[in-house]
MMTF fields as JSON, N, C-alpha, C and O atoms, coordinates in Angstrom:
{
  "mmtfVersion": "1.0.0",
  "mmtfProducer": "UNKNOWN",
  "numBonds": 447,
  "numAtoms": 448,
  "numGroups": 112,
  "numChains": 1,
  "numModels": 1,
  "chainsPerModel": [1],
  "groupsPerChain": [112],
  "chainIdList": ["A"],
  "bondAtomList": [4, 2, 8, 6, 12, 10, 16, 14, 20, 18, 24, 22, 28, 26, 32, 30, 36, 34, 40, 38, 44, 42, 48, 46, 52, 50, 56, 54, 60, 58, 64, 62, 68, 66, 72, 70, 76, 74, 80, 78, 84, 82, 88, 86, 92, 90, 96, 94, 100, 98, 104, 102, 108, 106, 112, 110, 116, 114, 120, 118, 124, 122, 128, 126, 132, 130, 136, 134, 140, 138, 144, 142, 148, 146, 152, 150, 156, 154, 160, 158, 164, 162, 168, 166, 172, 170, 176, 174, 180, 178, 184, 182, 188, 186, 192, 190, 196, 194, 200, 198, 204, 202, 208, 206, 212, 210, 216, 214, 220, 218, 224, 222, 228, 226, 232, 230, 236, 234, 240, 238, 244, 242, 248, 246, 252, 250, 256, 254, 260, 258, 264, 262, 268, 266, 272, 270, 276, 274, 280, 278, 284, 282, 288, 286, 292, 290, 296, 294, 300, 298, 304, 302, 308, 306, 312, 310, 316, 314, 320, 318, 324, 322, 328, 326, 332, 330, 336, 334, 340, 338, 344, 342, 348, 346, 352, 350, 356, 354, 360, 358, 364, 362, 368, 366, 372, 370, 376, 374, 380, 378, 384, 382, 388, 386, 392, 390, 396, 394, 400, 398, 404, 402, 408, 406, 412, 410, 416, 414, 420, 418, 424, 422, 428, 426, 432, 430, 436, 434, 440, 438, 444, 442],
  "bondOrderList": [1, 1, 1, 1, 1, 1, 1, 1, 1, 1, 1, 1, 1, 1, 1, 1, 1, 1, 1, 1, 1, 1, 1, 1, 1, 1, 1, 1, 1, 1, 1, 1, 1, 1, 1, 1, 1, 1, 1, 1, 1, 1, 1, 1, 1, 1, 1, 1, 1, 1, 1, 1, 1, 1, 1, 1, 1, 1, 1, 1, 1, 1, 1, 1, 1, 1, 1, 1, 1, 1, 1, 1, 1, 1, 1, 1, 1, 1, 1, 1, 1, 1, 1, 1, 1, 1, 1, 1, 1, 1, 1, 1, 1, 1, 1, 1, 1, 1, 1, 1, 1, 1, 1, 1, 1, 1, 1, 1, 1, 1, 1],
  "groupList": [{"groupName": "MET", "atomNameList": ["N", "CA", "C", "O"], "elementList": ["N", "C", "C", "O"], "formalChargeList": [0, 0, 0, 0], "bondAtomList": [1, 0, 2, 1, 3, 2], "bondOrderList": [1, 1, 2], "singleLetterCode": "M", "chemCompType": "L-PEPTIDE LINKING"}, {"groupName": "ALA", "atomNameList": ["N", "CA", "C", "O"], "elementList": ["N", "C", "C", "O"], "formalChargeList": [0, 0, 0, 0], "bondAtomList": [1, 0, 2, 1, 3, 2], "bondOrderList": [1, 1, 2], "singleLetterCode": "A", "chemCompType": "L-PEPTIDE LINKING"}, {"groupName": "LEU", "atomNameList": ["N", "CA", "C", "O"], "elementList": ["N", "C", "C", "O"], "formalChargeList": [0, 0, 0, 0], "bondAtomList": [1, 0, 2, 1, 3, 2], "bondOrderList": [1, 1, 2], "singleLetterCode": "L", "chemCompType": "L-PEPTIDE LINKING"}, {"groupName": "PRO", "atomNameList": ["N", "CA", "C", "O"], "elementList": ["N", "C", "C", "O"], "formalChargeList": [0, 0, 0, 0], "bondAtomList": [1, 0, 2, 1, 3, 2], "bondOrderList": [1, 1, 2], "singleLetterCode": "P", "chemCompType": "L-PEPTIDE LINKING"}, {"groupName": "HIS", "atomNameList": ["N", "CA", "C", "O"], "elementList": ["N", "C", "C", "O"], "formalChargeList": [0, 0, 0, 0], "bondAtomList": [1, 0, 2, 1, 3, 2], "bondOrderList": [1, 1, 2], "singleLetterCode": "H", "chemCompType": "L-PEPTIDE LINKING"}, {"groupName": "ARG", "atomNameList": ["N", "CA", "C", "O"], "elementList": ["N", "C", "C", "O"], "formalChargeList": [0, 0, 0, 0], "bondAtomList": [1, 0, 2, 1, 3, 2], "bondOrderList": [1, 1, 2], "singleLetterCode": "R", "chemCompType": "L-PEPTIDE LINKING"}, {"groupName": "ASP", "atomNameList": ["N", "CA", "C", "O"], "elementList": ["N", "C", "C", "O"], "formalChargeList": [0, 0, 0, 0], "bondAtomList": [1, 0, 2, 1, 3, 2], "bondOrderList": [1, 1, 2], "singleLetterCode": "D", "chemCompType": "L-PEPTIDE LINKING"}, {"groupName": "VAL", "atomNameList": ["N", "CA", "C", "O"], "elementList": ["N", "C", "C", "O"], "formalChargeList": [0, 0, 0, 0], "bondAtomList": [1, 0, 2, 1, 3, 2], "bondOrderList": [1, 1, 2], "singleLetterCode": "V", "chemCompType": "L-PEPTIDE LINKING"}, {"groupName": "GLY", "atomNameList": ["N", "CA", "C", "O"], "elementList": ["N", "C", "C", "O"], "formalChargeList": [0, 0, 0, 0], "bondAtomList": [1, 0, 2, 1, 3, 2], "bondOrderList": [1, 1, 2], "singleLetterCode": "G", "chemCompType": "PEPTIDE LINKING"}, {"groupName": "GLN", "atomNameList": ["N", "CA", "C", "O"], "elementList": ["N", "C", "C", "O"], "formalChargeList": [0, 0, 0, 0], "bondAtomList": [1, 0, 2, 1, 3, 2], "bondOrderList": [1, 1, 2], "singleLetterCode": "Q", "chemCompType": "L-PEPTIDE LINKING"}, {"groupName": "SER", "atomNameList": ["N", "CA", "C", "O"], "elementList": ["N", "C", "C", "O"], "formalChargeList": [0, 0, 0, 0], "bondAtomList": [1, 0, 2, 1, 3, 2], "bondOrderList": [1, 1, 2], "singleLetterCode": "S", "chemCompType": "L-PEPTIDE LINKING"}, {"groupName": "GLU", "atomNameList": ["N", "CA", "C", "O"], "elementList": ["N", "C", "C", "O"], "formalChargeList": [0, 0, 0, 0], "bondAtomList": [1, 0, 2, 1, 3, 2], "bondOrderList": [1, 1, 2], "singleLetterCode": "E", "chemCompType": "L-PEPTIDE LINKING"}, {"groupName": "ILE", "atomNameList": ["N", "CA", "C", "O"], "elementList": ["N", "C", "C", "O"], "formalChargeList": [0, 0, 0, 0], "bondAtomList": [1, 0, 2, 1, 3, 2], "bondOrderList": [1, 1, 2], "singleLetterCode": "I", "chemCompType": "L-PEPTIDE LINKING"}, {"groupName": "THR", "atomNameList": ["N", "CA", "C", "O"], "elementList": ["N", "C", "C", "O"], "formalChargeList": [0, 0, 0, 0], "bondAtomList": [1, 0, 2, 1, 3, 2], "bondOrderList": [1, 1, 2], "singleLetterCode": "T", "chemCompType": "L-PEPTIDE LINKING"}, {"groupName": "CYS", "atomNameList": ["N", "CA", "C", "O"], "elementList": ["N", "C", "C", "O"], "formalChargeList": [0, 0, 0, 0], "bondAtomList": [1, 0, 2, 1, 3, 2], "bondOrderList": [1, 1, 2], "singleLetterCode": "C", "chemCompType": "L-PEPTIDE LINKING"}],
  "groupTypeList": [0, 1, 2, 3, 4, 1, 5, 3, 2, 6, 7, 7, 6, 7, 5, 3, 2, 8, 1, 1, 2, 6, 8, 9, 7, 10, 5, 10, 2, 2, 5, 10, 10, 10, 2, 9, 2, 0, 5, 7, 7, 2, 5, 5, 8, 11, 10, 2, 3, 11, 4, 5, 7, 3, 8, 11, 12, 13, 7, 4, 14, 2, 11, 8, 11, 1, 2, 2, 10, 0, 3, 10, 14, 11, 7, 1, 2, 1, 1, 8, 9, 2, 7, 2, 2, 3, 8, 8, 11, 3, 4, 1, 7, 5, 1, 2, 10, 6, 13, 10, 2, 2, 7, 13, 2, 4, 2, 3, 3, 3, 3, 3],
  "groupIdList": [1, 2, 3, 4, 5, 6, 7, 8, 9, 10, 11, 12, 13, 14, 15, 16, 17, 18, 19, 20, 21, 22, 23, 24, 25, 26, 27, 28, 29, 30, 31, 32, 33, 34, 35, 36, 37, 38, 39, 40, 41, 42, 43, 44, 45, 46, 47, 48, 49, 50, 51, 52, 53, 54, 55, 56, 57, 58, 59, 60, 61, 62, 63, 64, 65, 66, 67, 68, 69, 70, 71, 72, 73, 74, 75, 76, 77, 78, 79, 80, 81, 82, 83, 84, 85, 86, 87, 88, 89, 90, 91, 92, 93, 94, 95, 96, 97, 98, 99, 100, 101, 102, 103, 104, 105, 106, 107, 108, 109, 110, 111, 112],
  "secStructList": [7, 7, 7, 7, 7, 5, 7, 6, 6, 7, 7, 7, 7, 7, 1, 7, 7, 4, 4, 4, 4, 4, 4, 7, 7, 7, 3, 3, 7, 5, 7, 7, 1, 1, 5, 7, 7, 3, 3, 3, 3, 3, 7, 6, 6, 7, 3, 3, 3, 3, 3, 7, 7, 1, 1, 7, 3, 3, 3, 3, 3, 1, 3, 3, 3, 3, 3, 3, 3, 7, 1, 1, 7, 3, 3, 3, 3, 7, 6, 6, 3, 3, 3, 3, 7, 7, 6, 6, 7, 7, 3, 3, 3, 3, 3, 3, 3, 3, 3, 3, 3, 3, 3, 3, 3, 5, 7, 7, 7, 7, 7, 7],
  "xCoordList": [-70.071, -70.638, -70.706, -69.668, -71.846, -72.345, -70.847, -69.787, -71.019, -70.041, -70.76, -71.944, -69.794, -70.754, -70.761, -69.665, -71.784, -72.278, -72.947, -73.749, -72.372, -73.309, -74.739, -75.275, -75.37, -76.737, -77.376, -76.765, -78.55, -79.225, -78.687, -78.633, -78.31, -77.952, -76.706, -76.318, -75.885, -74.284, -73.868, -74.354, -72.432, -71.939, -70.722, -70.281, -70.215, -69.218, -68.111, -68.466, -66.852, -65.685, -65.14, -64.913, -65.005, -64.393, -63.522, -62.944, -62.987, -62.015, -60.825, -60.86, -59.976, -58.59, -58.03, -58.326, -57.02, -56.713, -55.246, -54.735, -54.742, -53.366, -52.32, -52.657, -51.554, -50.214, -51.213, -51.229, -52.244, -52.689, -52.982, -53.032, -53.146, -54.038, -52.802, -53.391, -51.507, -50.952, -51.31, -50.713, -51.935, -52.668, -53.989, -54.477, -54.777, -56.172, -56.407, -55.486, -57.585, -58.172, -59.312, -59.333, -60.169, -61.097, -62.539, -62.33, -63.476, -64.467, -65.704, -65.587, -67.284, -68.723, -68.524, -67.906, -69.154, -69.639, -70.478, -70.47, -71.636, -72.804, -73.939, -73.608, -74.709, -75.794, -77.038, -77.134, -78.312, -79.479, -80.205, -79.539, -81.513, -82.358, -81.916, -81.954, -81.469, -81.461, -79.761, -79.555, -78.889, -77.863, -77.226, -77.774, -75.148, -74.379, -73.119, -72.778, -72.414, -70.88, -69.936, -70.146, -68.939, -67.981, -66.258, -66.142, -65.417, -64.424, -63.463, -63.661, -62.863, -61.92, -60.865, -60.956, -59.424, -58.405, -57.309, -57.319, -56.549, -55.676, -54.606, -54.471, -53.213, -52.267, -51.585, -51.63, -50.986, -50.412, -49.745, -48.657, -50.506, -50.417, -51.549, -51.947, -52.174, -53.079, -54.432, -54.672, -55.106, -56.536, -57.386, -57.091, -59.011, -60.228, -60.454, -60.692, -60.257, -60.025, -61.806, -62.602, -62.225, -63.539, -64.486, -64.257, -65.787, -66.78, -67.981, -67.771, -69.23, -70.254, -70.954, -70.723, -72.265, -73.17, -74.469, -74.437, -75.565, -76.706, -77.121, -77.359, -77.135, -77.547, -76.748, -75.66, -76.52, -75.864, -74.914, -75.304, -73.517, -72.684, -72.021, -72.164, -71.346, -70.523, -68.995, -68.966, -68.194, -66.774, -66.207, -66.059, -65.926, -65.367, -63.895, -63.646, -62.936, -61.726, -61.404, -61.243, -61.214, -60.829, -59.059, -58.586, -58.61, -56.839, -56.17, -56.409, -55.254, -54.696, -55.381, -55.978, -54.987, -55.543, -55.615, -54.781, -56.459, -57.333, -58.097, -59.003, -57.31, -57.788, -59.125, -58.829, -60.493, -61.293, -61.531, -61.867, -61.245, -61.496, -62.802, -63.151, -63.736, -64.649, -64.443, -63.767, -65.237, -65.341, -65.185, -64.49, -66.23, -65.819, -64.896, -64.462, -64.542, -63.492, -62.597, -62.888, -61.721, -60.933, -61.112, -60.921, -61.547, -61.962, -60.588, -60.674, -59.527, -58.429, -59.509, -60.296, -59.043, -59.652, -58.565, -57.887, -58.517, -58.067, -58.389, -59.608, -57.78, -58.44, -59.507, -59.391, -60.655, -61.848, -63.003, -63.935, -62.451, -63.418, -64.264, -64.015, -65.122, -66.271, -66.591, -66.448, -67.25, -68.128, -68.915, -68.765, -70.109, -70.945, -71.322, -71.589, -71.476, -71.271, -72.893, -73.666, -73.146, -74.646, -74.637, -73.638, -75.922, -76.064, -75.559, -76.177, -74.883, -74.424, -73.32, -73.005, -72.482, -71.911, -70.547, -70.298, -69.643, -68.16, -67.036, -66.99, -66.328, -65.536, -64.268, -64.477, -63.093, -62.064, -61.651, -61.806, -61.057, -60.047, -58.778, -58.231, -57.93, -56.527, -55.999, -56.319, -54.97, -54.422, -53.083, -52.046, -53.226, -52.121, -50.833, -49.602, -51.739, -50.721, -51.436, -52.599, -51.202, -51.904, -53.366, -53.499, -54.243, -55.79, -56.734, -56.851, -57.686, -58.841, -59.856, -59.737, -61.127, -62.17, -63.402, -63.494, -64.682, -65.78, -66.395, -66.201, -67.162, -67.926, -69.579, -69.726, -70.535, -71.671, -72.193, -71.663, -73.354, -73.721, -75.165, -75.291, -76.53, -77.645, -78.225, -77.963, -78.92, -78.953, -80.348, -81.17, -80.623, -81.807, -83.027, -82.647, -84.401, -84.813, -85.169, -85.714, -84.956, -84.927, -86.345, -87.404, -86.064, -86.902, -88.429, -88.488, -89.741, -91.056, -90.757, -91.448],
  "yCoordList": [27.935, 27.861, 26.41, 25.816, 26.022, 25.121, 24.446, 25.07, 23.319, 22.8, 22.799, 22.544, 23.134, 23.033, 21.526, 21.004, 20.936, 19.89, 19.712, 20.469, 18.514, 18.775, 18.385, 17.643, 19.2, 19.017, 18.137, 17.561, 18.129, 16.773, 17.01, 18.147, 15.943, 16.116, 16.757, 17.045, 17.05, 17.447, 16.133, 15.195, 16.12, 14.949, 15.488, 16.637, 14.352, 14.354, 13.331, 12.245, 13.651, 13.017, 12.405, 13.05, 10.904, 9.737, 9.259, 8.511, 9.378, 8.984, 8.834, 9.633, 7.962, 7.923, 9.122, 9.806, 9.351, 11.036, 11.272, 12.249, 9.584, 9.504, 10.548, 10.798, 10.925, 12.165, 12.583, 12.024, 13.547, 14.567, 14.125, 14.821, 12.838, 12.244, 13.078, 13.67, 13.322, 13.863, 15.398, 15.748, 16.203, 17.398, 17.63, 18.687, 16.01, 16.124, 16.408, 16.51, 16.474, 16.001, 15.238, 14.559, 15.07, 13.766, 15.57, 16.761, 15.041, 15.779, 15.294, 14.097, 15.726, 15.136, 15.685, 16.713, 14.848, 15.181, 15.704, 16.809, 14.835, 15.206, 14.971, 14.41, 15.398, 14.887, 15.352, 16.446, 14.679, 14.574, 14.249, 14.212, 13.961, 13.633, 12.475, 12.347, 11.49, 10.318, 9.465, 8.286, 10.288, 9.526, 10.819, 11.91, 10.434, 11.137, 10.151, 9.137, 10.843, 10.427, 11.433, 12.614, 10.778, 11.611, 10.634, 9.42, 11.508, 11.147, 10.805, 11.774, 10.097, 10.072, 9.644, 8.485, 10.275, 10.459, 10.142, 10.663, 9.148, 8.777, 8.364, 7.462, 9.354, 8.459, 7.365, 7.324, 6.589, 5.585, 5.518, 6.032, 4.846, 4.549, 5.239, 4.829, 6.746, 7.051, 6.521, 5.407, 6.802, 5.576, 6.678, 7.873, 5.862, 7.152, 5.866, 4.694, 6.683, 5.495, 5.213, 6.03, 3.867, 3.091, 4.74, 5.789, 4.047, 4.958, 4.102, 2.934, 4.68, 4.107, 4.952, 6.129, 4.544, 5.543, 4.428, 3.197, 5.331, 4.643, 3.679, 2.473, 4.247, 3.46, 2.811, 3.281, 1.965, 1.079, 1.768, 2.775, 1.323, 2.103, 1.482, 0.27, 2.19, 0.961, 1.946, 3.159, 1.272, 1.929, 0.976, -0.239, 1.672, 1.467, 2.092, 3.146, 1.026, 1.651, 2.086, 1.167, 3.493, 4.172, 3.743, 3.519, 3.797, 3.677, 3.52, 4.165, 2.554, 2.477, 1.098, 0.289, 1.186, -0.377, 0.048, 0.922, -0.256, -0.112, -1.295, -2.013, -1.206, -2.476, -1.756, -0.828, -2.153, -1.965, -3.128, -4.301, -2.402, -3.524, -3.228, -2.047, -4.259, -4.645, -5.825, -6.848, -5.372, -6.131, -7.983, -8.791, -8.138, -9.817, -10.06, -11.185, -9.032, -9.278, -8.023, -6.833, -8.421, -7.217, -7.421, -8.622, -6.639, -6.961, -5.957, -4.729, -6.611, -5.74, -5.416, -6.134, -4.001, -3.348, -2.604, -1.653, -3.255, -2.996, -2.245, -2.074, -1.579, -0.535, -1.26, -2.47, -0.595, -1.614, -2.612, -3.251, -2.418, -3.27, -2.401, -1.238, -3.048, -2.531, -3.059, -4.26, -2.734, -3.872, -2.79, -1.573, -3.9, -3.065, -3.155, -4.337, -2.373, -2.487, -2.515, -2.189, -2.944, -2.907, -1.387, -0.949, -0.689, 0.071, 0.116, -0.75, 0.687, 0.562, -0.065, -0.092, -0.663, -1.615, -0.772, 0.166, -1.093, -0.181, -0.606, -1.732, 0.258, 0.079, 1.441, 2.583, 0.815, 1.792, 1.534, 0.396, 2.561, 2.651, 2.617, 3.647, 1.655, 2.737, 2.018, 1.042, 3.181, 3.022, 2.284, 2.713, 1.114, 0.456, 1.26, 1.247, 1.836, 2.937, 3.674, 3.274, 4.916, 6.415, 5.737, 4.764, 6.469, 5.935, 6.626, 7.206, 6.496, 7.448, 6.078, 5.246, 6.635, 5.769, 6.353, 7.122, 6.244, 6.552, 6.211, 4.995, 6.463, 6.222, 6.546, 7.761, 6.036, 5.874, 5.953, 5.318, 6.878, 6.502, 6.568, 7.347, 5.686, 5.743, 6.521, 6.197, 7.422, 8.514, 8.162, 8.319, 7.514, 7.553, 8.636, 9.782, 8.469, 9.733, 10.43, 9.796, 11.135, 12.138, 11.717, 11.367, 11.846, 12.179, 12.64, 13.729, 12.09, 13.152, 13.932, 14.911],
  "zCoordList": [127.667, 126.54, 125.511, 125.223, 125.098, 124.348, 123.631, 123.574, 123.22, 122.493, 121.033, 120.812, 120.129, 118.919, 118.177, 117.97, 117.84, 117.63, 116.063, 115.518, 115.55, 114.373, 114.483, 115.307, 113.232, 113.308, 112.214, 111.314, 112.41, 111.294, 109.83, 109.363, 109.155, 107.873, 107.619, 106.487, 108.994, 108.539, 108.52, 109.152, 107.343, 107.216, 108.06, 108.012, 108.919, 109.935, 109.444, 108.987, 109.529, 108.915, 110.41, 111.434, 110.179, 111.432, 111.028, 111.817, 109.768, 109.047, 110.301, 111.237, 110.256, 111.356, 110.954, 109.974, 111.979, 111.826, 111.033, 110.486, 111.297, 110.568, 111.432, 112.59, 111.113, 111.412, 112.188, 113.284, 111.963, 112.789, 114.303, 115.318, 114.142, 115.702, 116.577, 117.481, 116.653, 117.855, 118.183, 119.201, 117.746, 118.037, 118.428, 118.828, 118.199, 118.362, 120.191, 121.001, 120.438, 121.431, 121.43, 120.404, 122.053, 122.642, 122.406, 122.639, 122.02, 121.617, 121.488, 121.227, 121.554, 121.097, 119.951, 119.671, 119.211, 117.801, 117.439, 116.898, 117.718, 117.377, 119.221, 120.266, 118.997, 120.071, 119.948, 119.391, 120.417, 120.059, 121.125, 122.16, 121.256, 122.408, 122.792, 124.016, 122.164, 122.251, 122.061, 122.348, 121.599, 120.874, 120.998, 120.84, 121.509, 121.679, 121.313, 121.922, 119.927, 119.311, 119.868, 120.142, 119.971, 120.633, 119.869, 119.702, 119.631, 118.894, 120.589, 121.322, 121.052, 122.044, 121.661, 121.257, 121.581, 121.451, 123.065, 124.18, 122.492, 123.36, 122.947, 122.119, 123.804, 123.172, 124.449, 125.679, 123.404, 124.009, 125.464, 125.722, 126.344, 127.937, 128.776, 129.866, 127.872, 128.406, 129.059, 128.594, 129.695, 130.172, 130.362, 130.393, 130.546, 131.308, 131.995, 131.704, 133.146, 134.625, 134.668, 134.206, 135.331, 135.455, 135.798, 136.4, 134.867, 134.976, 134.365, 134.036, 134.215, 133.667, 133.155, 133.435, 132.043, 131.318, 131.541, 131.557, 131.697, 131.956, 130.564, 130.617, 129.727, 128.36, 127.584, 127.917, 126.685, 126.015, 125.203, 124.612, 125.052, 124.53, 123.127, 122.969, 122.155, 121.549, 121.056, 120.847, 120.998, 121.23, 120.01, 120.143, 118.858, 117.385, 117.763, 118.349, 117.199, 117.404, 116.168, 115.365, 115.62, 114.432, 113.758, 112.644, 114.972, 114.61, 115.865, 116.886, 115.711, 117.484, 117.741, 117.03, 119.263, 119.883, 120.917, 121.151, 121.905, 123.28, 123.804, 123.379, 124.989, 125.994, 126.874, 127.628, 126.786, 127.739, 128.817, 128.654, 129.965, 131.602, 131.789, 131.758, 132.014, 132.803, 133.946, 133.836, 135.092, 135.772, 135.624, 136.24, 134.464, 133.717, 132.838, 132.591, 132.315, 131.442, 130.764, 130.891, 130.198, 129.104, 128.04, 127.849, 126.651, 125.417, 124.592, 124.567, 124.038, 123.416, 121.835, 121.218, 121.647, 120.193, 119.337, 119.724, 118.003, 117.217, 116.21, 116.236, 115.116, 113.868, 113.39, 113.193, 113.156, 112.455, 113.106, 112.617, 114.541, 115.435, 116.467, 116.785, 116.845, 117.641, 118.358, 118.126, 119.746, 120.958, 121.397, 121.503, 121.695, 122.337, 123.811, 124.024, 125.023, 126.212, 126.241, 125.341, 127.388, 128.274, 129.072, 129.642, 128.997, 129.657, 131.454, 132.073, 132.083, 133.389, 133.564, 134.754, 132.767, 132.791, 133.062, 132.305, 134.146, 134.773, 133.62, 133.122, 133.352, 131.715, 132.11, 132.522, 131.816, 131.746, 130.445, 130.003, 129.632, 128.629, 128.465, 128.86, 127.936, 127.921, 126.37, 125.691, 126.29, 124.815, 124.784, 125.29, 124.127, 123.841, 122.922, 122.937, 122.266, 121.397, 120.954, 120.917, 120.468, 119.836, 119.261, 118.519, 119.778, 119.302, 119.768, 120.848, 118.527, 118.678, 117.895, 116.996, 119.184, 118.916, 118.974, 119.931, 118.093, 117.694, 118.784, 118.757, 119.98, 121.093, 121.02, 121.151, 120.898, 120.381, 122.008, 122.919, 122.158, 123.905, 123.28, 122.336, 123.776, 123.685, 125.067, 126.226, 124.711, 126.327, 126.404, 125.502, 127.922, 128.012, 128.046, 128.283, 127.853, 127.91, 129.477, 130.381, 129.524, 130.591, 131.383, 130.861, 132.674, 133.549, 133.396, 132.825, 133.762, 133.436, 134.614, 134.898]
}
């Protein structure tokens, strides 16, 4: 079964979840041929293991605090901050507190 995604011109609410964060899970919000937005929800101490994606991504901390670890550095993000990662950059994410992140992925074109 395909995930339900927003369609063009749908309004997507990305405000902080606040007290409702505890009952939420990560989910994809929208996807087009070149773009995907996901809300990643992590509880304090939870992490995403090192991975990489082919296109550029932004990680926007909507609430809480997270630590992005890359081979060259670590970047701490607090609510309201975002960072751009180059495509193919290996990275991991660890929540320093209950956190929700808006992750935007630039999807490369499909092979011909």
